[in-house]
Structure formats: C-alpha cells, structure tokens
mmCIF file of C-alpha atoms in Angstrom:
data_model
loop_
_atom_site.group_PDB
_atom_site.id
_atom_site.type_symbol
_atom_site.label_atom_id
_atom_site.label_comp_id
_atom_site.label_asym_id
_atom_site.label_seq_id
_atom_site.Cartn_x
_atom_site.Cartn_y
_atom_site.Cartn_z
ATOM 1 C CA MET A 374 24.543 -28.959 55.799
ATOM 2 C CA PHE A 375 24.859 -27.062 52.811
ATOM 3 C CA PRO A 376 23.642 -23.616 52.373
ATOM 4 C CA VAL A 377 20.500 -23.669 50.120
ATOM 5 C CA GLY A 378 22.225 -21.659 47.429
ATOM 6 C CA LEU A 379 24.551 -24.448 46.665
ATOM 7 C CA ARG A 380 21.914 -27.180 46.534
ATOM 8 C CA ILE A 381 19.986 -25.307 44.059
ATOM 9 C CA PHE A 382 23.094 -24.611 42.079
ATOM 10 C CA SER A 383 24.122 -27.966 41.915
ATOM 11 C CA SER A 384 20.748 -29.084 40.408
ATOM 12 C CA PHE A 385 21.239 -26.610 37.643
ATOM 13 C CA PRO A 386 22.813 -27.892 34.020
ATOM 14 C CA ARG A 387 25.627 -25.842 33.165
ATOM 15 C CA ASN A 388 24.055 -24.085 30.296
ATOM 16 C CA SER A 389 21.000 -23.331 32.271
ATOM 17 C CA PHE A 390 23.018 -21.760 35.008
ATOM 18 C CA LYS A 391 24.503 -19.170 32.941
ATOM 19 C CA GLU A 392 21.187 -18.119 31.379
ATOM 20 C CA CYS A 393 19.540 -17.876 34.811
ATOM 21 C CA VAL A 394 22.270 -15.547 36.323
ATOM 22 C CA SER A 395 21.806 -13.327 33.337
ATOM 23 C CA CYS A 396 18.045 -13.156 33.819
ATOM 24 C CA ARG A 397 17.501 -10.020 36.125
ATOM 25 C CA ASN A 398 13.896 -10.333 36.484
ATOM 26 C CA ASN A 399 13.731 -13.969 37.747
ATOM 27 C CA ASN A 400 12.913 -13.617 41.438
ATOM 28 C CA ILE A 401 13.960 -17.305 42.300
ATOM 29 C CA VAL A 402 17.332 -16.718 40.748
ATOM 30 C CA ARG A 403 17.690 -13.619 42.971
ATOM 31 C CA THR A 404 16.874 -15.282 46.068
ATOM 32 C CA VAL A 405 19.635 -17.995 45.191
ATOM 33 C CA LEU A 406 22.063 -15.517 44.530
ATOM 34 C CA THR A 407 21.480 -13.624 47.788
ATOM 35 C CA SER A 408 21.504 -16.677 49.967
ATOM 36 C CA THR A 409 24.567 -17.902 48.335
ATOM 37 C CA PHE A 410 26.875 -14.822 48.438
ATOM 38 C CA ARG A 411 25.594 -14.257 52.282
ATOM 39 C CA HIS A 412 27.368 -17.591 53.000
ATOM 40 C CA ARG A 413 30.370 -17.517 50.475
ATOM 41 C CA THR A 414 32.889 -14.708 49.450
ATOM 42 C CA ASN A 415 32.323 -13.348 45.931
ATOM 43 C CA GLN A 416 35.461 -14.990 44.921
ATOM 44 C CA ARG A 417 34.488 -18.442 45.921
ATOM 45 C CA GLN A 418 31.171 -18.264 44.398
ATOM 46 C CA ILE A 419 32.856 -16.963 41.008
ATOM 47 C CA HIS A 420 35.117 -19.909 41.140
ATOM 48 C CA LEU A 421 32.175 -22.472 41.871
ATOM 49 C CA SER A 422 30.297 -21.039 38.759
ATOM 50 C CA LYS A 423 33.313 -21.558 36.523
ATOM 51 C CA SER A 424 34.727 -24.847 37.532
ATOM 52 C CA ARG A 425 32.537 -26.839 40.230
ATOM 53 C CA PHE A 426 31.132 -29.026 37.331
ATOM 54 C CA LYS A 427 33.813 -29.685 35.287
ATOM 55 C CA ALA A 428 35.851 -32.468 37.428
ATOM 56 C CA ALA A 429 34.936 -35.642 39.295
ATOM 57 C CA ARG A 430 36.168 -36.120 42.726
ATOM 58 C CA ILE A 431 38.089 -38.890 44.681
ATOM 59 C CA VAL A 432 39.214 -38.695 48.276
ATOM 60 C CA VAL A 433 42.598 -40.735 48.763
ATOM 61 C CA ILE A 434 43.827 -41.678 52.305
ATOM 62 C CA SER A 435 47.593 -42.961 52.702
ATOM 63 C CA THR A 436 47.936 -46.109 54.569
ATOM 64 C CA SER A 437 51.558 -45.300 55.212
ATOM 65 C CA ASP A 438 52.723 -43.396 58.184
ATOM 66 C CA VAL A 439 56.106 -42.400 56.526
ATOM 67 C CA ILE A 440 56.192 -38.796 55.601
ATOM 68 C CA PHE A 441 58.393 -39.480 52.206
ATOM 69 C CA ASP A 442 55.827 -42.160 51.052
ATOM 70 C CA SER A 443 52.894 -39.615 51.100
ATOM 71 C CA LEU A 444 54.898 -36.750 49.778
ATOM 72 C CA ALA A 445 55.779 -38.944 46.978
ATOM 73 C CA LEU A 446 52.142 -39.990 45.958
ATOM 74 C CA GLU A 447 51.276 -36.247 46.150
ATOM 75 C CA GLU A 448 53.842 -35.399 43.800
ATOM 76 C CA TRP A 449 53.141 -38.620 41.608
ATOM 77 C CA LEU A 450 49.429 -37.522 41.412
ATOM 78 C CA TYR A 451 50.601 -34.001 40.443
ATOM 79 C CA GLU A 452 52.611 -35.127 37.669
ATOM 80 C CA HIS A 453 50.438 -38.231 36.156
ATOM 81 C CA ARG A 454 46.998 -37.474 36.659
ATOM 82 C CA ASP A 455 44.738 -35.277 34.767
ATOM 83 C CA LEU A 456 43.299 -32.975 37.316
ATOM 84 C CA SER A 457 41.186 -31.251 34.983
ATOM 85 C CA SER A 458 38.925 -34.242 34.732
ATOM 86 C CA LYS A 459 39.366 -35.424 38.306
ATOM 87 C CA GLU A 460 40.243 -33.652 41.362
ATOM 88 C CA TYR A 461 41.853 -35.248 44.529
ATOM 89 C CA LEU A 462 41.714 -34.578 48.269
ATOM 90 C CA PHE A 463 44.629 -36.684 49.614
ATOM 91 C CA MET A 464 44.888 -36.953 53.235
ATOM 92 C CA TRP A 465 47.392 -38.631 55.494
ATOM 93 C CA LYS A 466 49.314 -38.652 58.734
ATOM 94 C CA ASN A 467 52.711 -39.813 59.598
ATOM 95 C CA LYS A 468 55.100 -40.619 62.466
ATOM 96 C CA PRO A 469 57.019 -37.617 64.040
ATOM 97 C CA ALA A 470 58.783 -35.534 61.236
ATOM 98 C CA ILE A 471 60.123 -32.181 60.433
ATOM 99 C CA VAL A 472 59.060 -30.792 56.910
ATOM 100 C CA SER A 473 60.592 -27.666 55.512
ATOM 101 C CA GLY A 474 59.533 -25.696 52.334
ATOM 102 C CA ARG A 475 61.299 -26.009 48.984
ATOM 103 C CA HIS A 476 62.948 -22.543 49.529
ATOM 104 C CA GLN A 477 64.056 -22.920 53.229
ATOM 105 C CA ASN A 478 67.116 -24.039 55.334
ATOM 106 C CA PRO A 479 66.009 -26.850 57.694
ATOM 107 C CA TRP A 480 69.197 -25.951 59.835
ATOM 108 C CA LEU A 481 67.870 -22.289 60.454
ATOM 109 C CA GLU A 482 64.368 -23.394 60.693
ATOM 110 C CA ALA A 483 64.595 -26.619 62.881
ATOM 111 C CA ASN A 484 66.527 -28.326 65.669
ATOM 112 C CA ILE A 485 68.146 -30.888 63.540
ATOM 113 C CA PRO A 486 70.324 -32.359 66.207
ATOM 114 C CA LEU A 487 67.399 -32.728 68.516
ATOM 115 C CA ALA A 488 65.362 -34.375 65.488
ATOM 116 C CA ALA A 489 68.076 -36.776 64.782
ATOM 117 C CA SER A 490 68.361 -37.971 68.422
ATOM 118 C CA LEU A 491 64.795 -38.675 68.564
ATOM 119 C CA GLY A 492 64.841 -40.621 65.274
ATOM 120 C CA LEU A 493 62.486 -38.130 63.687
ATOM 121 C CA ASP A 494 62.291 -37.751 59.736
ATOM 122 C CA ILE A 495 63.658 -34.549 58.317
ATOM 123 C CA ALA A 496 61.815 -34.021 54.716
ATOM 124 C CA ARG A 497 61.665 -31.403 52.363
ATOM 125 C CA ARG A 498 58.243 -30.552 50.348
ATOM 126 C CA SER A 499 58.256 -29.326 46.757
ATOM 127 C CA SER A 500 55.962 -26.554 47.678
ATOM 128 C CA GLY A 501 57.011 -23.219 49.397
ATOM 129 C CA GLY A 502 55.789 -22.037 52.571
ATOM 130 C CA GLY A 503 57.262 -22.798 56.235
ATOM 131 C CA THR A 504 58.889 -25.429 58.308
ATOM 132 C CA VAL A 505 56.414 -27.535 60.039
ATOM 133 C CA TYR A 506 56.347 -30.644 62.708
ATOM 134 C CA HIS A 507 54.236 -33.724 61.987
ATOM 135 C CA ASP A 508 53.212 -36.443 64.135
ATOM 136 C CA GLU A 509 50.105 -38.781 64.420
ATOM 137 C CA GLY A 510 48.048 -36.165 65.890
ATOM 138 C CA ASN A 511 48.224 -33.783 62.701
ATOM 139 C CA LEU A 512 45.936 -34.161 59.700
ATOM 140 C CA ASN A 513 47.635 -33.449 56.295
ATOM 141 C CA LEU A 514 45.147 -32.349 53.512
ATOM 142 C CA SER A 515 46.314 -31.718 49.768
ATOM 143 C CA PHE A 516 44.012 -30.641 47.396
ATOM 144 C CA LEU A 517 45.161 -31.514 43.869
ATOM 145 C CA LYS A 518 43.246 -29.469 40.990
ATOM 146 C CA SER A 519 43.904 -28.069 37.732
ATOM 147 C CA ARG A 520 45.710 -24.770 37.637
ATOM 148 C CA ASP A 521 42.512 -22.968 36.542
ATOM 149 C CA ASN A 522 40.493 -24.449 39.406
ATOM 150 C CA TYR A 523 43.321 -23.480 42.072
ATOM 151 C CA ASN A 524 41.695 -21.536 44.870
ATOM 152 C CA ARG A 525 43.339 -21.596 48.271
ATOM 153 C CA ARG A 526 40.378 -19.770 49.927
ATOM 154 C CA GLU A 527 37.901 -22.439 48.561
ATOM 155 C CA ASN A 528 39.449 -25.390 50.122
ATOM 156 C CA LEU A 529 40.277 -23.519 53.449
ATOM 157 C CA ASP A 530 36.415 -22.690 53.388
ATOM 158 C CA LEU A 531 35.531 -26.135 52.718
ATOM 159 C CA VAL A 532 37.420 -27.591 55.680
ATOM 160 C CA VAL A 533 36.195 -24.773 58.119
ATOM 161 C CA GLU A 534 32.514 -25.522 56.859
ATOM 162 C CA ALA A 535 33.081 -29.410 57.340
ATOM 163 C CA VAL A 536 34.300 -29.115 60.922
ATOM 164 C CA THR A 537 32.070 -26.251 62.077
ATOM 165 C CA ASN A 538 28.899 -27.698 60.735
ATOM 166 C CA LYS A 539 29.778 -30.749 62.668
ATOM 167 C CA TRP A 540 31.208 -29.397 65.917
ATOM 168 C CA ASP A 541 30.658 -26.316 68.011
ATOM 169 C CA ILE A 542 33.907 -24.856 67.259
ATOM 170 C CA ASP A 543 34.992 -21.480 66.156
ATOM 171 C CA LEU A 544 37.170 -21.469 63.125
ATOM 172 C CA THR A 545 38.209 -18.457 60.888
ATOM 173 C CA ILE A 546 40.672 -17.821 58.031
ATOM 174 C CA ASN A 547 43.068 -14.918 58.225
ATOM 175 C CA ASP A 548 44.725 -13.053 55.502
ATOM 176 C CA ARG A 549 47.845 -15.265 55.784
ATOM 177 C CA ASP A 550 45.393 -18.249 54.833
ATOM 178 C CA ASP A 551 45.880 -19.697 58.268
ATOM 179 C CA ILE A 552 42.909 -21.438 59.958
ATOM 180 C CA LEU A 553 42.395 -20.006 63.336
ATOM 181 C CA LEU A 554 40.623 -21.363 66.539
ATOM 182 C CA ASN A 555 38.862 -18.787 68.492
ATOM 183 C CA LYS A 556 40.278 -16.190 66.211
ATOM 184 C CA LEU A 557 43.668 -16.519 68.151
ATOM 185 C CA TYR A 558 45.341 -19.948 67.811
ATOM 186 C CA LYS A 559 46.647 -21.482 64.735
ATOM 187 C CA VAL A 560 45.520 -24.840 63.881
ATOM 188 C CA SER A 561 46.544 -24.806 60.068
ATOM 189 C CA GLY A 562 49.575 -23.545 57.852
ATOM 190 C CA THR A 563 49.337 -23.716 54.246
ATOM 191 C CA ALA A 564 51.569 -23.872 50.938
ATOM 192 C CA ALA A 565 51.032 -24.798 47.532
ATOM 193 C CA LYS A 566 52.802 -25.828 44.225
ATOM 194 C CA LEU A 567 51.654 -24.221 40.816
ATOM 195 C CA GLY A 568 52.399 -25.660 37.558
ATOM 196 C CA ARG A 569 51.437 -24.729 34.100
ATOM 197 C CA LEU A 570 48.245 -26.871 34.359
ATOM 198 C CA GLN A 571 48.235 -28.608 37.467
ATOM 199 C CA SER A 572 48.267 -27.438 41.252
ATOM 200 C CA TYR A 573 47.992 -28.582 44.498
ATOM 201 C CA HIS A 574 47.387 -26.798 47.875
ATOM 202 C CA HIS A 575 48.233 -28.505 51.119
ATOM 203 C CA PHE A 576 47.834 -27.621 54.635
ATOM 204 C CA THR A 577 48.101 -29.204 58.107
ATOM 205 C CA LEU A 578 45.437 -29.278 60.781
ATOM 206 C CA LEU A 579 46.364 -29.647 64.334
ATOM 207 C CA HIS A 580 44.234 -32.291 65.972
ATOM 208 C CA SER A 581 46.193 -33.907 68.839
ATOM 209 C CA VAL A 582 49.825 -32.959 68.376
ATOM 210 C CA ASP A 583 52.486 -33.139 70.781
ATOM 211 C CA LEU A 584 52.847 -29.212 71.168
ATOM 212 C CA ASP A 585 55.768 -29.398 73.211
ATOM 213 C CA LEU A 586 58.095 -31.432 71.072
ATOM 214 C CA LEU A 587 56.533 -29.261 68.286
ATOM 215 C CA GLN A 588 57.960 -26.096 69.904
ATOM 216 C CA ARG A 589 61.315 -27.774 70.595
ATOM 217 C CA CYS A 590 61.735 -29.074 67.224
ATOM 218 C CA LEU A 591 61.085 -25.784 65.449
ATOM 219 C CA THR A 592 63.886 -23.943 67.648
ATOM 220 C CA SER A 593 66.930 -23.964 65.711
ATOM 221 C CA PRO A 594 70.279 -23.856 67.685
ATOM 222 C CA MET A 595 71.936 -21.892 64.678
ATOM 223 C CA GLN A 596 73.536 -18.680 65.785
ATOM 224 C CA GLY A 597 74.913 -15.826 63.608
ATOM 225 C CA ALA A 598 73.465 -17.075 60.273
ATOM 226 C CA SER A 599 73.031 -14.797 57.340
ATOM 227 C CA SER A 600 70.614 -16.140 54.501
ATOM 228 C CA LYS A 601 68.108 -15.223 51.958
ATOM 229 C CA ALA A 602 66.083 -18.400 52.585
ATOM 230 C CA THR A 603 62.379 -18.159 53.321
ATOM 231 C CA LYS A 604 61.634 -17.601 56.847
ATOM 232 C CA SER A 605 58.902 -19.312 58.936
ATOM 233 C CA PHE A 606 56.470 -17.206 61.029
ATOM 234 C CA PRO A 607 56.153 -18.346 64.414
ATOM 235 C CA ALA A 608 52.631 -18.596 65.892
ATOM 236 C CA THR A 609 50.734 -19.268 68.862
ATOM 237 C CA VAL A 610 48.994 -22.954 68.106
ATOM 238 C CA MET A 611 46.597 -24.966 69.796
ATOM 239 C CA ASN A 612 44.925 -28.260 69.173
ATOM 240 C CA LEU A 613 41.325 -28.886 67.945
ATOM 241 C CA SER A 614 40.757 -31.623 70.489
ATOM 242 C CA GLU A 615 41.652 -29.454 73.339
ATOM 243 C CA GLN A 616 38.836 -27.060 72.418
ATOM 244 C CA GLU A 617 36.401 -29.870 71.446
ATOM 245 C CA PRO A 618 37.351 -33.612 72.894
ATOM 246 C CA ASP A 619 34.537 -35.126 70.883
ATOM 247 C CA ILE A 620 36.647 -34.583 67.410
ATOM 248 C CA THR A 621 38.417 -37.902 67.051
ATOM 249 C CA PHE A 622 40.906 -38.084 64.367
ATOM 250 C CA ASP A 623 38.744 -40.592 62.204
ATOM 251 C CA SER A 624 35.753 -38.587 62.359
ATOM 252 C CA LEU A 625 37.557 -35.381 61.424
ATOM 253 C CA THR A 626 39.146 -37.279 58.570
ATOM 254 C CA SER A 627 35.784 -38.863 57.170
ATOM 255 C CA THR A 628 33.763 -35.611 57.957
ATOM 256 C CA ILE A 629 36.217 -33.357 55.511
ATOM 257 C CA GLY A 630 36.145 -36.110 52.981
ATOM 258 C CA GLU A 631 32.554 -36.564 52.855
ATOM 259 C CA HIS A 632 32.113 -32.903 52.509
ATOM 260 C CA PHE A 633 34.565 -32.626 49.720
ATOM 261 C CA LEU A 634 32.694 -35.264 47.683
ATOM 262 C CA ALA A 635 28.975 -33.825 48.707
ATOM 263 C CA GLU A 636 30.028 -30.496 47.005
ATOM 264 C CA VAL A 637 29.459 -32.133 43.822
ATOM 265 C CA GLY A 638 26.840 -34.406 44.739
ATOM 266 C CA LEU A 639 28.823 -37.509 45.513
ATOM 267 C CA GLU A 640 28.755 -39.930 48.569
ATOM 268 C CA ALA A 641 31.561 -41.869 50.060
ATOM 269 C CA THR A 642 31.883 -45.155 48.429
ATOM 270 C CA PRO A 643 34.735 -47.625 47.671
ATOM 271 C CA ASP A 644 35.339 -45.867 44.398
ATOM 272 C CA THR A 645 35.143 -42.309 45.654
ATOM 273 C CA PHE A 646 36.949 -42.871 49.300
ATOM 274 C CA ARG A 647 40.027 -45.030 49.051
ATOM 275 C CA TYR A 648 42.631 -45.870 51.306
ATOM 276 C CA LEU A 649 45.804 -46.781 49.447
ATOM 277 C CA ASN A 650 49.451 -47.678 49.847
ATOM 278 C CA PRO A 651 51.184 -44.671 48.596
ATOM 279 C CA LEU A 652 54.234 -46.744 47.091
ATOM 280 C CA CYS A 653 51.773 -49.347 45.140
ATOM 281 C CA GLU A 654 53.872 -49.485 41.989
ATOM 282 C CA THR A 655 50.965 -51.441 40.377
ATOM 283 C CA GLU A 656 48.733 -48.418 40.673
ATOM 284 C CA PHE A 657 51.449 -45.428 40.622
ATOM 285 C CA PRO A 658 54.301 -46.782 38.590
ATOM 286 C CA GLY A 659 57.486 -44.954 39.447
ATOM 287 C CA VAL A 660 56.395 -43.531 42.943
ATOM 288 C CA THR A 661 59.034 -45.283 44.718
ATOM 289 C CA ASP A 662 61.725 -43.581 42.681
ATOM 290 C CA ILE A 663 60.193 -40.418 43.704
ATOM 291 C CA ALA A 664 60.246 -41.280 47.488
ATOM 292 C CA ARG A 665 63.803 -42.457 47.067
ATOM 293 C CA ARG A 666 64.605 -39.133 45.725
ATOM 294 C CA LEU A 667 63.059 -37.305 48.651
ATOM 295 C CA GLN A 668 64.821 -39.312 51.071
ATOM 296 C CA THR A 669 68.515 -38.255 49.775
ATOM 297 C CA TRP A 670 70.618 -35.704 51.754
ATOM 298 C CA GLU A 671 71.057 -33.816 48.414
ATOM 299 C CA TRP A 672 67.244 -32.970 48.290
ATOM 300 C CA ARG A 673 66.647 -32.587 51.944
ATOM 301 C CA PHE A 674 69.574 -30.373 52.904
ATOM 302 C CA ALA A 675 71.831 -29.377 49.770
ATOM 303 C CA LYS A 676 68.921 -27.827 48.220
ATOM 304 C CA SER A 677 68.837 -25.104 51.086
ATOM 305 C CA PRO A 678 69.851 -21.635 49.727
ATOM 306 C CA ASP A 679 73.292 -20.264 50.465
ATOM 307 C CA PHE A 680 74.050 -19.143 53.917
ATOM 308 C CA SER A 681 76.958 -17.782 56.088
ATOM 309 C CA ILE A 682 77.579 -17.713 59.659
ATOM 310 C CA GLU A 683 79.912 -15.514 61.729
ATOM 311 C CA ARG A 684 80.484 -16.186 65.283
ATOM 312 C CA ASN A 685 82.642 -14.606 68.071
ATOM 313 C CA PHE A 686 83.867 -16.415 70.993
ATOM 314 C CA THR A 687 85.484 -14.704 74.100
ATOM 315 C CA GLY A 688 87.133 -15.393 77.212
ATOM 316 C CA HIS A 689 90.419 -16.866 76.192
ATOM 317 C CA THR A 690 93.937 -16.122 77.483
ATOM 318 C CA TYR A 691 97.176 -16.813 76.278
ATOM 319 C CA LYS A 692 100.322 -15.735 77.961
ATOM 320 C CA SER A 693 98.217 -13.433 80.342
ATOM 321 C CA LEU A 694 96.688 -11.619 77.166
ATOM 322 C CA PRO A 695 93.048 -12.138 76.671
ATOM 323 C CA TYR A 696 91.887 -12.781 73.124
ATOM 324 C CA SER A 697 88.606 -13.808 71.115
ATOM 325 C CA VAL A 698 88.182 -16.131 68.234
ATOM 326 C CA GLN A 699 86.002 -14.964 65.224
ATOM 327 C CA VAL A 700 84.726 -17.835 62.845
ATOM 328 C CA LYS A 701 83.331 -17.087 59.525
ATOM 329 C CA LEU A 702 82.007 -19.894 57.302
ATOM 330 C CA ALA A 703 79.898 -19.945 54.210
ATOM 331 C CA VAL A 704 77.836 -22.625 52.756
ATOM 332 C CA ARG A 705 76.583 -23.309 49.230
ATOM 333 C CA LYS A 706 74.700 -26.406 48.125
ATOM 334 C CA GLY A 707 75.186 -27.999 51.405
ATOM 335 C CA ALA A 708 79.024 -27.672 51.199
ATOM 336 C CA LEU A 709 81.215 -25.754 53.483
ATOM 337 C CA THR A 710 82.965 -23.539 50.663
ATOM 338 C CA SER A 711 84.901 -21.415 53.112
ATOM 339 C CA LEU A 712 85.993 -21.173 56.677
ATOM 340 C CA GLU A 713 88.058 -18.276 58.100
ATOM 341 C CA VAL A 714 89.165 -18.103 61.651
ATOM 342 C CA ARG A 715 90.742 -14.672 63.280
ATOM 343 C CA VAL A 716 92.566 -14.521 66.665
ATOM 344 C CA ASP A 717 93.281 -11.081 67.915
ATOM 345 C CA ASN A 718 96.153 -11.997 70.077
ATOM 346 C CA PRO A 719 99.614 -11.105 68.481
ATOM 347 C CA GLU A 720 101.356 -13.936 70.609
ATOM 348 C CA LEU A 721 99.156 -16.267 68.240
ATOM 349 C CA GLU A 722 99.574 -14.732 65.026
ATOM 350 C CA GLN A 723 101.575 -17.787 63.471
ATOM 351 C CA LEU A 724 98.943 -19.933 64.877
ATOM 352 C CA ASP A 725 96.341 -17.988 63.209
ATOM 353 C CA GLN A 726 98.026 -18.168 59.798
ATOM 354 C CA LEU A 727 98.534 -22.146 60.081
ATOM 355 C CA ILE A 728 95.067 -22.765 61.088
ATOM 356 C CA ASN A 729 93.630 -20.541 58.282
ATOM 357 C CA GLN A 730 95.902 -22.513 55.820
ATOM 358 C CA PHE A 731 94.714 -25.638 57.225
ATOM 359 C CA CYS A 732 90.852 -24.515 56.888
ATOM 360 C CA ARG A 733 91.607 -23.508 53.150
ATOM 361 C CA ASP A 734 93.101 -26.798 52.373
ATOM 362 C CA HIS A 735 90.497 -28.780 54.043
ATOM 363 C CA SER A 736 86.996 -26.905 53.439
ATOM 364 C CA GLY A 737 84.843 -27.818 50.435
ATOM 365 C CA PHE A 738 83.154 -30.876 52.286
ATOM 366 C CA LEU A 739 79.305 -31.565 52.462
ATOM 367 C CA LEU A 740 77.928 -30.792 55.655
ATOM 368 C CA MET A 741 77.409 -34.382 56.918
ATOM 369 C CA HIS A 742 78.438 -35.603 60.456
ATOM 370 C CA GLU A 743 80.977 -38.008 59.060
ATOM 371 C CA ASN A 744 82.672 -35.215 57.034
ATOM 372 C CA VAL A 745 82.929 -32.977 60.173
ATOM 373 C CA LYS A 746 84.329 -35.759 62.068
ATOM 374 C CA THR A 747 87.045 -36.343 59.442
ATOM 375 C CA PHE A 748 87.934 -32.707 59.453
ATOM 376 C CA GLU A 749 88.068 -32.678 63.363
ATOM 377 C CA ASP A 750 90.441 -35.660 63.114
ATOM 378 C CA LYS A 751 92.740 -34.120 60.663
ATOM 379 C CA PHE A 752 92.819 -30.920 62.547
ATOM 380 C CA LEU A 753 93.943 -32.848 65.651
ATOM 381 C CA TYR A 754 96.428 -34.677 63.942
ATOM 382 C CA CYS A 755 97.956 -31.577 62.215
ATOM 383 C CA PHE A 756 97.963 -29.730 65.515
ATOM 384 C CA SER A 757 99.376 -32.551 67.922
ATOM 385 C CA GLU A 758 102.375 -32.726 69.675
ATOM 386 C CA SER A 759 103.785 -35.277 67.312
ATOM 387 C CA SER A 760 103.395 -32.938 64.367
ATOM 388 C CA ASN A 761 105.908 -30.327 63.080
ATOM 389 C CA LYS A 762 103.853 -27.558 64.745
ATOM 390 C CA GLN A 763 105.082 -25.954 67.958
ATOM 391 C CA ILE A 764 104.000 -27.675 71.047
ATOM 392 C CA GLU A 765 103.220 -24.654 72.751
ATOM 393 C CA TYR A 766 100.304 -24.168 70.452
ATOM 394 C CA VAL A 767 98.616 -27.165 70.901
ATOM 395 C CA SER A 768 96.212 -26.514 73.572
ATOM 396 C CA GLU A 769 95.155 -23.311 71.983
ATOM 397 C CA ALA A 770 94.690 -24.972 68.672
ATOM 398 C CA ARG A 771 92.330 -27.238 70.392
ATOM 399 C CA ARG A 772 90.505 -24.258 71.974
ATOM 400 C CA ILE A 773 90.041 -23.041 68.557
ATOM 401 C CA LEU A 774 88.852 -25.977 67.018
ATOM 402 C CA LYS A 775 85.895 -26.063 69.800
ATOM 403 C CA CYS A 776 85.009 -22.881 68.537
ATOM 404 C CA ILE A 777 84.954 -24.038 64.993
ATOM 405 C CA LEU A 778 82.879 -27.239 65.949
ATOM 406 C CA SER A 779 80.625 -24.849 68.053
ATOM 407 C CA SER A 780 79.748 -23.021 64.874
ATOM 408 C CA LEU A 781 78.612 -26.165 63.275
ATOM 409 C CA ASP A 782 76.653 -27.333 66.283
ATOM 410 C CA PHE A 783 73.125 -27.121 64.067
ATOM 411 C CA LEU A 784 73.950 -29.920 62.128
#
C-alpha cells in the first residue's frame, strides 16, 4: 500500500499543491506533510513535488534472453524517446552473461577464458559501474527518465517499497546505492548514464542467480596488472528467493512494474505494461544496428582503458645456472603495443636479444586468440632447429615462449 501522504498528494492539481504547501496554517496540509516525510526522505519528496506529475509512465519487458538485444533497446529508448513526457521502466532477464561497465577492463574484472568455455556472452554497458554476472535468475531494471527527473534513490526506494510491501523481507539501501538483504547481503548493484536531457539508472536484482558461477566468473586470472580502469567492489551476495521462497520471478517483475505505474495513478493494461521484442525494427528503427555494435570486439574489449602487465617466472636452469624470465607488456585500445622479455642469465644474453627483436617486430596485434596463435606459430618457427638460430637455444626459447603465453592467459 502507498502511504497516506502520497495518495493525498496525487489527488492535488499541480498548482493547488504548491499553494497548499505554502499555507502554514492549514492543519490538513501539516498532517499530510508529516505523514509523508516520515515515510520518505526529504530528497525524495522534493523530487516528487517537482516532477512526479509531468510524465506518463510505461513498463516494458523484453521478450529476448540475449543481453545485447536488451542493452540495445535500452540505448534506443534513451536516444529516441522524449523522456520528459513519458518515463519508462524497462525490465529483462537474459541467459548467462558477463557485463562490464563502460570504463572497465573485462579481462581484469572477469574470468574471460571460463566464460568463453561455457559459451557465456561477454558484454559492455554504456553506463559506468562495476562488472556483473547475469543469468535467468537475475532481474534487470532500468529507469529511463529526463535528466531533470533523474533520482537514483527514488528508483531504489520504489523497488524496496514494492518488494517489502508484498513480502515479509528486510531490504535497505546503503550509501553506495546498493540494495541489501538483512542489512548485510547485497542483492542489487547500480549504475547510470546521464546526458544533457536524458538519463537512465539501471540495476540488478538477484532472485535466484547461480551464485557459485557468479563467483567463478567474476574472478579474473590476470596477474601483475596495472591500470587506471574503474574497479569493481566485491561484496557478499544472496538471492531474494533464499530468504523468501514465495517470491517467484514473475511475481517480482509484475509487483515492481505495477508499483511503478501506481505511483502516478495508473494500472497495468496492455498499453502501460508491454512485453516487446527489443529488436522490432518497426517500432524501434535502427535498434538492430545498436545491437550489432554492442557485440563487436572493438566495443567489448578494445574500449578497455590502457593497461600493462609485469610477470616474473623463476625456477629455470641453463648450463647449471638458475635464471628467471621477466615479461613486460603494454596494451592500448586492445592491441599489444609493446612486449619486452628479460632473461637474467649471461649465457642466454644472445637469445635475450634475439627474442626481444622478434617481439618488437611482431607486437602491435589485437589481443584476439587467433592473433596470439599466429604470434606463437611465428615464434616457434623462428626459434626452431630448422632456423638459422643456434640449436642449443631452441629448448630455452620455448620455455621463454611459455612465460610470454602465461602472461596472456587472461584472454
């Protein structure tokens, strides 16, 4: 149920609402204000009084389980709809995927080799924030509004109210705008995109996610990295369904959607609560082009901020002398811009020079598996018994190659 204050406010015409608030001697208005401010924060009420009656609302639910499709529609709505006249709550779920923030490095934030072996989609959002794992047990919510009406706390409050009014469950919001279960377990992470006139605020809601796979997918094998990319903040997580088994995924979706509409006096009808194909070109012309762009390697990986890696491999021996191999590499816009190897054995000084010359000649490629395989094949040919290099170096060259490839095991 809605608090008394909100029901009374919604019945006021906009002008009379302003006049009543300014009337200090009206006992009824005092009662309304007192009741309302006890239930909401001051910030939320100020925002309601300024914007709540400006825009109509509609709930849209994606019928696709492909992350790129839903992200494309979200971007399309942001770019093409007048969000000052109509606000959207867009909800979807998708098959397993890893989604990084706009300013992040997915190699640094996630286990990309594991994700690839399991056939998971790897995506990048247009918003900031951290890297998340999605599957069919995760509800994604995106509030699309005008920039003037952008208010993270209001959106989070709405979801918390909708869920806690329906089910006996303890949800709170922390200072990082995460929704917590029992004040301890994170069930939602948040991010946003703000334009000059438009905005969207989206977040996850863990209903019945595979938490073991989530943990494995969000643990990167990358070592020795240095980067200015935005980092994710690990947290202890829990599913809503673990606390309250009566919460079904469909009931969670409908409850939040109906609450979003009811705040402005609307009911769920075929016009206000719509299930849509996110790639419908008839309704959203150009949306498939956005989806294709979001799937490109250049967007998902090459947009990563520059980073470098330094690894040190010990335990090698040549002519009874132990030695270590130091590998340094730098990556810019997804390309291996430099690769340097140092071998601290004087007996291998010539090999050290030959390998570094090879690395200078053959770096510059995009960090795709096929390019790394080409580099490996050329290296093996260059330092093979059939080449002009000294045969005694062949086995050591292959050991050094393994160190180089181990430095790239995050791909």
